[in-house]
């Protein structure tokens, strides 16, 4: 797939001038480009990849798909698009998602303002001119009053720095940089390092194809059945007739899905009633088991434990070998404190003769050798290694770019101890720099659209009032960070090491990277900030 009209960076030394520059052409970047262009701005989107789609361009590994319901993940902002596009599966797969975003790029003629194969290496604020100057790898430079970082939150891949990693003589893959061509694992001895949401999607498929699959697991997860299925023509028609209600519902629920938490406590009902709800939720598709559960499973350890034990027993029922089953059962963290992977035949993969689960918590990976993986107690010879080892989440995609704000201050230094923003969108000392990535705890597209619209409105306000720049006050930013941490302290998210807490990367500061408020509250705070005339911001 990819762009049929790829544009090459010019690199001829001239500095191009735009009203706005958008970094990234994924879900957020495409919409941000559309919104700003609609307002009459000249916009350039620079995209590192060879095609549009962001996450759905890079993550081509077998089994990659939405964990959100397709009808809630697609954009809501074009009624025409909603009527034209048919989702094939309830939890759509990567190839279709990439096709969808390419379809959007074509339909809205976005490609003419997108420059592919263009990685932004630096962005420097010129205080006198109120302009950002970005540099693309290869030397091209461009300037604009407004800079929007639409780089996603799960886009900076993480590979553990295993000793000997380059010495491996077989094939190596990271799930988020997967080749476009189909990888043939048939007859091969494959190793998969990691058992997060990505690996859980990939393992059952690779297990079927590979000669042998060794899974290196450090921490088991509470995986819940996805229960994906094809979308029938009747369902498609129902969605198309009711998108307004679907999107209204998503704007009202806590996490911007169609699901909503049960207002009762898990502890106020009888055990029989509790189990009845758990069984019912279990049979439903998607995140219902998490986001349709008793409200206090995310806040009360005792309530959480009732569901955690229910899930553990579900795992035990599905894995034939009791020793393997126990290894797959999480006991060290509450349900939902780590991202819940949705699975299809994941646990059954471990019932296959050609799949072996290795506990690298007990005996960690020592090094990668030319022949395979060496743990502290054994060596595994492999033909291919899959690193399903995740991302430097939220901060990584931005701190990889050398961003310099007022006084030449470094964005990377500013965020060294975790994200520092007001509303997740702007950061003090970096005027006219907007972060168009959904780092709230909610359905990605739903909140990402709201953020892109907020940014567009804010830029519209500046242009209307003939203002040069906007950045939050330091006090507003400090208050937002404190408020975010306060919200996090009422959840169980801090009870374990996870990417939510930045704890998946050795040495990364521990801080909740997602904003843990209810989505409608978040929306309200963003709306209030704008309605107040941006009173918590410095406008020049
Ligand atoms: P995750 O959820 O961060 O999972 C990464 C996995 O890699 C996880 O099982 C880690 O174990 C494992 N890992 C990382 N470093 C090591 C080392 N050194 N040794 C062994 N195992 C290791 O990434 P995903 O790509 O699965 O998912 C990220 C998000 O993308 C997902 O939540 C969706 O929102 C989309 P650990 O658990 O840290 O012990």
CSV table of C-alpha atoms in Angstrom, one decimal, residues 46 171 239 256 281 287 343-344 373 385 417 441 502 504:
chain,number,residue,atom,x,y,z
A,46,UNK,CA,5.8,16.0,7.5
A,171,UNK,CA,15.9,-12.7,11.3
A,239,UNK,CA,-24.6,1.8,12.4
A,256,UNK,CA,-15.5,7.4,25.3
A,281,UNK,CA,-19.6,-9.4,30.6
A,287,UNK,CA,-13.5,-4.0,26.5
A,343,UNK,CA,-7.2,-12.0,22.5
A,344,UNK,CA,-8.4,-14.6,20.1
A,373,UNK,CA,18.3,-16.2,23.1
A,385,UNK,CA,13.3,-13.3,17.0
A,417,UNK,CA,10.4,13.7,34.8
A,441,UNK,CA,-7.6,7.5,29.2
A,502,UNK,CA,6.4,4.9,32.1
A,504,UNK,CA,8.4,-0.3,31.0
